[in-house]
Coordinates of C-alpha atoms and ligand atoms in Angstrom, one line a residue:
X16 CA 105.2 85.5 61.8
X17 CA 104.6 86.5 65.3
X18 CA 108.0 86.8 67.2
X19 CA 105.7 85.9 70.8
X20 CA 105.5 82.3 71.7
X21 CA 102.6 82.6 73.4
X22 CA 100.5 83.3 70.2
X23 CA 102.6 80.5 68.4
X24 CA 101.8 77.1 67.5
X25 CA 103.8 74.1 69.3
X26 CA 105.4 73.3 66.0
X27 CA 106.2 76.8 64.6
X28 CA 107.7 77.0 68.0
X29 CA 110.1 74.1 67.8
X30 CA 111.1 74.8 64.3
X31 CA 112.0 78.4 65.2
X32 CA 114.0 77.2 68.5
X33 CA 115.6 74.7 66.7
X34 CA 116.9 77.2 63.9
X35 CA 119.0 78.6 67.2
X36 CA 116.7 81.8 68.0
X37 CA 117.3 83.5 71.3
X38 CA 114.2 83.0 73.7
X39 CA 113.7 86.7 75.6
X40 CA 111.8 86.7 78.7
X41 CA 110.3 89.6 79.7
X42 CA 109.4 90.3 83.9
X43 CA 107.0 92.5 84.9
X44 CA 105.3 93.5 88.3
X45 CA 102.0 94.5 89.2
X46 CA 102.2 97.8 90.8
X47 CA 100.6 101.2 90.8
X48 CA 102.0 103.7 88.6
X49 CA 99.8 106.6 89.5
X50 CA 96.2 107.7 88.6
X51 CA 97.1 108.4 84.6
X52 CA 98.3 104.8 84.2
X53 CA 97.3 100.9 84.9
X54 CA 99.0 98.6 87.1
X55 CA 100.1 96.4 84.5
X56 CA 102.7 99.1 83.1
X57 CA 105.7 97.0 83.8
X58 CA 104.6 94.0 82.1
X59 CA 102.8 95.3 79.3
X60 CA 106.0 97.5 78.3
X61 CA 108.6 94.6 78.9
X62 CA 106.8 92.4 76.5
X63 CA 106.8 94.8 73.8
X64 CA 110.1 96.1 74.0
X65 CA 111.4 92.5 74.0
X66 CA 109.0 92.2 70.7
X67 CA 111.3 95.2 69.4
X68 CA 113.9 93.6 70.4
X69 CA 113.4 89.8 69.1
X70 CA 112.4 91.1 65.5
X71 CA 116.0 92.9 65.8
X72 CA 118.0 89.6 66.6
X73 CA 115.7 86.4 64.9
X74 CA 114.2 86.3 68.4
X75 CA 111.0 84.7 70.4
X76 CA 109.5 86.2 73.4
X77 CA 108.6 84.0 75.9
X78 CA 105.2 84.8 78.0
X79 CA 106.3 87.3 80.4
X80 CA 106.4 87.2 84.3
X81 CA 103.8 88.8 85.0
X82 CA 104.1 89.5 88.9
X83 CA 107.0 91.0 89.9
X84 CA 109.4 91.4 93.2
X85 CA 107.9 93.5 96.0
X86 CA 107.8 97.4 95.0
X87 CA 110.3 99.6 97.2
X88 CA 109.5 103.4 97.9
X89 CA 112.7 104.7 96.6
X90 CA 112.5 103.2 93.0
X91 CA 108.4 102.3 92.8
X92 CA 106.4 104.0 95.6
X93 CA 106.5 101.0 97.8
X94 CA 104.5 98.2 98.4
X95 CA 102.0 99.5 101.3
X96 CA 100.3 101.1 98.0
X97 CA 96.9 99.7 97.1
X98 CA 96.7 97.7 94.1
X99 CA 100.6 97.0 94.2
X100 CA 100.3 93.3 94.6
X101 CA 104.1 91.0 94.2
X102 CA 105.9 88.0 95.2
X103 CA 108.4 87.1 97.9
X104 CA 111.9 87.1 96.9
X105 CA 112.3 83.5 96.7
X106 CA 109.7 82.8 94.7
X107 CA 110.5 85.3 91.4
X108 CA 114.5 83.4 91.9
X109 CA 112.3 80.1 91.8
X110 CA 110.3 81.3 88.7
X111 CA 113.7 82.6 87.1
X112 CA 115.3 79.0 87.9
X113 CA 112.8 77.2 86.6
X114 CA 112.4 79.3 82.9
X115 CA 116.0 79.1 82.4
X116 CA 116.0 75.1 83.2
X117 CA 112.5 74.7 81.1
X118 CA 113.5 76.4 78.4
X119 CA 117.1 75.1 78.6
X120 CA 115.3 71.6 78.3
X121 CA 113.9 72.5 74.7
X122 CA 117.1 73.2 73.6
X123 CA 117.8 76.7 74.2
X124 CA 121.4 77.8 74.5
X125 CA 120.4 81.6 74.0
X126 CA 118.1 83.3 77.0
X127 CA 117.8 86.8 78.2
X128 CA 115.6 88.5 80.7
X129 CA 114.1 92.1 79.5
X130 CA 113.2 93.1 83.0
X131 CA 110.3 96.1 83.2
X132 CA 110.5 96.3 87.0
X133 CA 113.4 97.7 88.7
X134 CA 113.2 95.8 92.0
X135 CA 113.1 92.3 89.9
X136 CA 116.7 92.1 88.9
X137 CA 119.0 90.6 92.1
X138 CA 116.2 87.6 91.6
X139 CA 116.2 86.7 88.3
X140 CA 120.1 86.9 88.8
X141 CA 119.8 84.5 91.8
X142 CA 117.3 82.6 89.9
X143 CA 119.9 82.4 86.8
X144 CA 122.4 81.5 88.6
X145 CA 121.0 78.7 90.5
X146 CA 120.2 77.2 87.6
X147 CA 123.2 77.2 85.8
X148 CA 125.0 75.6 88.6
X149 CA 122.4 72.8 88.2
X150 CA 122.8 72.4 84.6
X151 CA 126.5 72.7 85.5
X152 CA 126.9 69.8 87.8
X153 CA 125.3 67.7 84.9
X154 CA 127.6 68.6 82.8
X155 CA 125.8 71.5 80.6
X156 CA 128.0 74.3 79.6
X157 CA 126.3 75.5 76.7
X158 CA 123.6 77.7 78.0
X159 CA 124.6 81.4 78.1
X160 CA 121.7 83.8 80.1
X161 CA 121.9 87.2 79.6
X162 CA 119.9 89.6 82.2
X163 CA 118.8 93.5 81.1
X164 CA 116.9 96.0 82.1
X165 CA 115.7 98.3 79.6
X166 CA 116.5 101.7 80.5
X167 CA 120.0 100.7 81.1
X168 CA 120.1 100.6 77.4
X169 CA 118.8 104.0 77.1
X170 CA 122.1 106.3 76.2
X171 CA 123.5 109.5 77.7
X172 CA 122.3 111.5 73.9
X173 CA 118.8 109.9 74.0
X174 CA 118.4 111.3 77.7
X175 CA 119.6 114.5 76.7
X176 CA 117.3 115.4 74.2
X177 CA 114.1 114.0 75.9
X178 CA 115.1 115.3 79.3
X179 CA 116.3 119.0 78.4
X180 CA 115.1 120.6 82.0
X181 CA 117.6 117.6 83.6
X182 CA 117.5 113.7 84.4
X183 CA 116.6 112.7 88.0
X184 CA 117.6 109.0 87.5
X185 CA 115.5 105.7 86.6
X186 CA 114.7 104.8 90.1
X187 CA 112.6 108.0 90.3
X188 CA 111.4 107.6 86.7
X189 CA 108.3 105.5 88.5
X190 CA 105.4 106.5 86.7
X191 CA 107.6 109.5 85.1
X192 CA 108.3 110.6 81.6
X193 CA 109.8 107.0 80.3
X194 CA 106.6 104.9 80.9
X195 CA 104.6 107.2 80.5
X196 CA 106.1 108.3 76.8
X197 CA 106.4 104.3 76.3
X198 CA 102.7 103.7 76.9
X199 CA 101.5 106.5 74.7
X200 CA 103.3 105.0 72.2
X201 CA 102.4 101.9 72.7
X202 CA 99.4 101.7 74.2
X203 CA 97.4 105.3 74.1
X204 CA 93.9 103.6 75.0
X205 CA 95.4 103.1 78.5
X206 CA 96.8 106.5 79.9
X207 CA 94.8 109.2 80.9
X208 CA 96.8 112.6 80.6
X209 CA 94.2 114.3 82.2
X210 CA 95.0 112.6 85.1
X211 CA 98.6 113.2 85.5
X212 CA 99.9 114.8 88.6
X213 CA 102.4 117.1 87.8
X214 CA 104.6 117.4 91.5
X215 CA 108.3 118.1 91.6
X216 CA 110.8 114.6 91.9
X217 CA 110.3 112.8 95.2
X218 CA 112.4 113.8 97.6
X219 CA 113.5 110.3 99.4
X220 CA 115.9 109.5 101.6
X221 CA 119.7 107.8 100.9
X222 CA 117.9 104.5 103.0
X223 CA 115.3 102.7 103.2
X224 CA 113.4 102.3 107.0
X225 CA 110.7 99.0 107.2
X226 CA 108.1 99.1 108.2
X227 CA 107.5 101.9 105.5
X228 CA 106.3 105.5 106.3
X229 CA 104.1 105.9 103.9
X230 CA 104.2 109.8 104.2
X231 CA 107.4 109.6 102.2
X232 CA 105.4 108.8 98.9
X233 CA 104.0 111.7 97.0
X234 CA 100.2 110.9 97.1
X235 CA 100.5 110.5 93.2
X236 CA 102.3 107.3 94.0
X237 CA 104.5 108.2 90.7
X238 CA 108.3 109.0 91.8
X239 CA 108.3 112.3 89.6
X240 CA 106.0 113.5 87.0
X241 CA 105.0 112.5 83.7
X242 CA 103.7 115.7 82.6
X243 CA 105.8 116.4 79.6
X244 CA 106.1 112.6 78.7
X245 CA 104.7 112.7 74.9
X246 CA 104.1 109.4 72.1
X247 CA 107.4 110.7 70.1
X248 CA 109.4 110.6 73.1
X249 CA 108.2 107.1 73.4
X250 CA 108.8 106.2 69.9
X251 CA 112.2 107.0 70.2
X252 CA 112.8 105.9 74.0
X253 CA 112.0 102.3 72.4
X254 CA 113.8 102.6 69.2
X255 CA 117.2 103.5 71.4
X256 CA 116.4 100.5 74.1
X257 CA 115.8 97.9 71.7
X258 CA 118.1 98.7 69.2
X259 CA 121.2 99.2 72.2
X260 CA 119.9 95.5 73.6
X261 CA 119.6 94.4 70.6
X262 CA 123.3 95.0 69.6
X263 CA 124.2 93.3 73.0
X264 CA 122.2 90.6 72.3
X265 CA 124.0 89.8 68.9
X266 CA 127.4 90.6 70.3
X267 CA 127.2 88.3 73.7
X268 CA 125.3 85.3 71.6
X269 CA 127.7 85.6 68.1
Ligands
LIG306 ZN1 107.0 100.8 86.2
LIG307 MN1 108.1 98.8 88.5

């Protein structure tokens, strides 16, 4: 059986929430990731990984969020960049709020967010809190959220060996060797190696200045280069991710 809700039935669906499966929700963005890849990397690898990751722990996958927060130029090129379309703030903490409250209402005390999109995270944070103060001033105390990002579960051995020449850090891996070794992977049909610029790591600076100067994107729009990403690198970058949140998962919800 599939372990995403939105390709279940309403009834398979309550009798696998009601056997006390965790519901993962995975958040996306909509944002360029250079000429070798689509804009709907983000989404597209949050979703699966959380699939990983729910047949790991007797999961479901809720439908994902499929905008994200506004892209910033030191961890995703920056908004200004065409095709990079996101949400205000408050409304990815209102769409957080709400999941957590809507799926809290079917009876769900087990929730985690996969984020895909490094800017989402302080909202869905704001988002989860908010609503667990609601559910707390009536009284529910049972609902436990737990928020991730993927690469955070990516270890120190695993970056070794697939980053030999040295690791630059997942804000600059925009469009770089992890999601671009994740969609090979995952989804081949939708990268285009031939189009991969291969340019040294951005060079950014230690702030951010608004509005943007949009000279301090490399032209690629990717943060460094995905030139030696590769589909076993990505084979094993989700194995290690979904097996690391996986083991969270089990160990925060036991
Ligand atoms: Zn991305
Ligand atoms: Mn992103």
């Amino acid at each position: 059986m599939t372990v995403y809700m939105d390709e279940l039935d309403a009834f398979a669906y309550s009798t696998k929430i009601g056997s006390g499966s965790p519901v993962l929700i995975p958040a996306g963005s909509i944002e360029q990731h250079g000429p070798h890849m689509p804009l709907g990397v983000d989404t597209l690898l949050s979703r699966r990984i959380a699939g990983e990751t729910a047949g790991l722990v007797n999961g479901l996958v809720a439908a994902p969020i499929v905008y994200g927060y506004k892209s910033q130029q030191r961890s995703g090129g920056g908004n200004h960049l065409p095709g990079t379309t996101s949400l205000d703030g408050h409304i990815i903490t209102a769409i957080a709020k709400s999941l957590v409250l809507e799926f809290a209402g079917h009876g769900i005390k087990h929730i985690a967010f996969i984020n895909g999109h490094y800017e989402n995270y302080q909202f869905l944070y704001e988002g989860t809190d908010l609503a667990l103060r609601e559910l707390a001033s009536a009284r529910t105390h049972d609902v436990t959220v737990m928020l991730m990002s993927y690469w955070d579960f990516v270890d120190d051995t695993t970056i070794n060996e697939l980053y030999p020449n040295g690791f630059t850090g997942w804000d600059l891996e925009h469009g770089g060797v992890l999601e671009t070794s994740l969609m090979l992977h995952l989804f081949p049909d939708q990268v285009d190696m031939t189009q991969v610029i291969d340019a040294p790591p951005a060079q950014l600076p230690n702030y951010d200045v608004l509005p943007v100067r949009p000279e301090l994107t490399p032209s690629s729009g990717c943060l460094s280069s995905g030139a030696d990403a590769t589909a076993g690198k990505g084979k094993i970058l989700l194995e290690r991710a979904s097996r690391g949140m996986s083991e969270a998962i089990l160990a925060e919800f036991a």
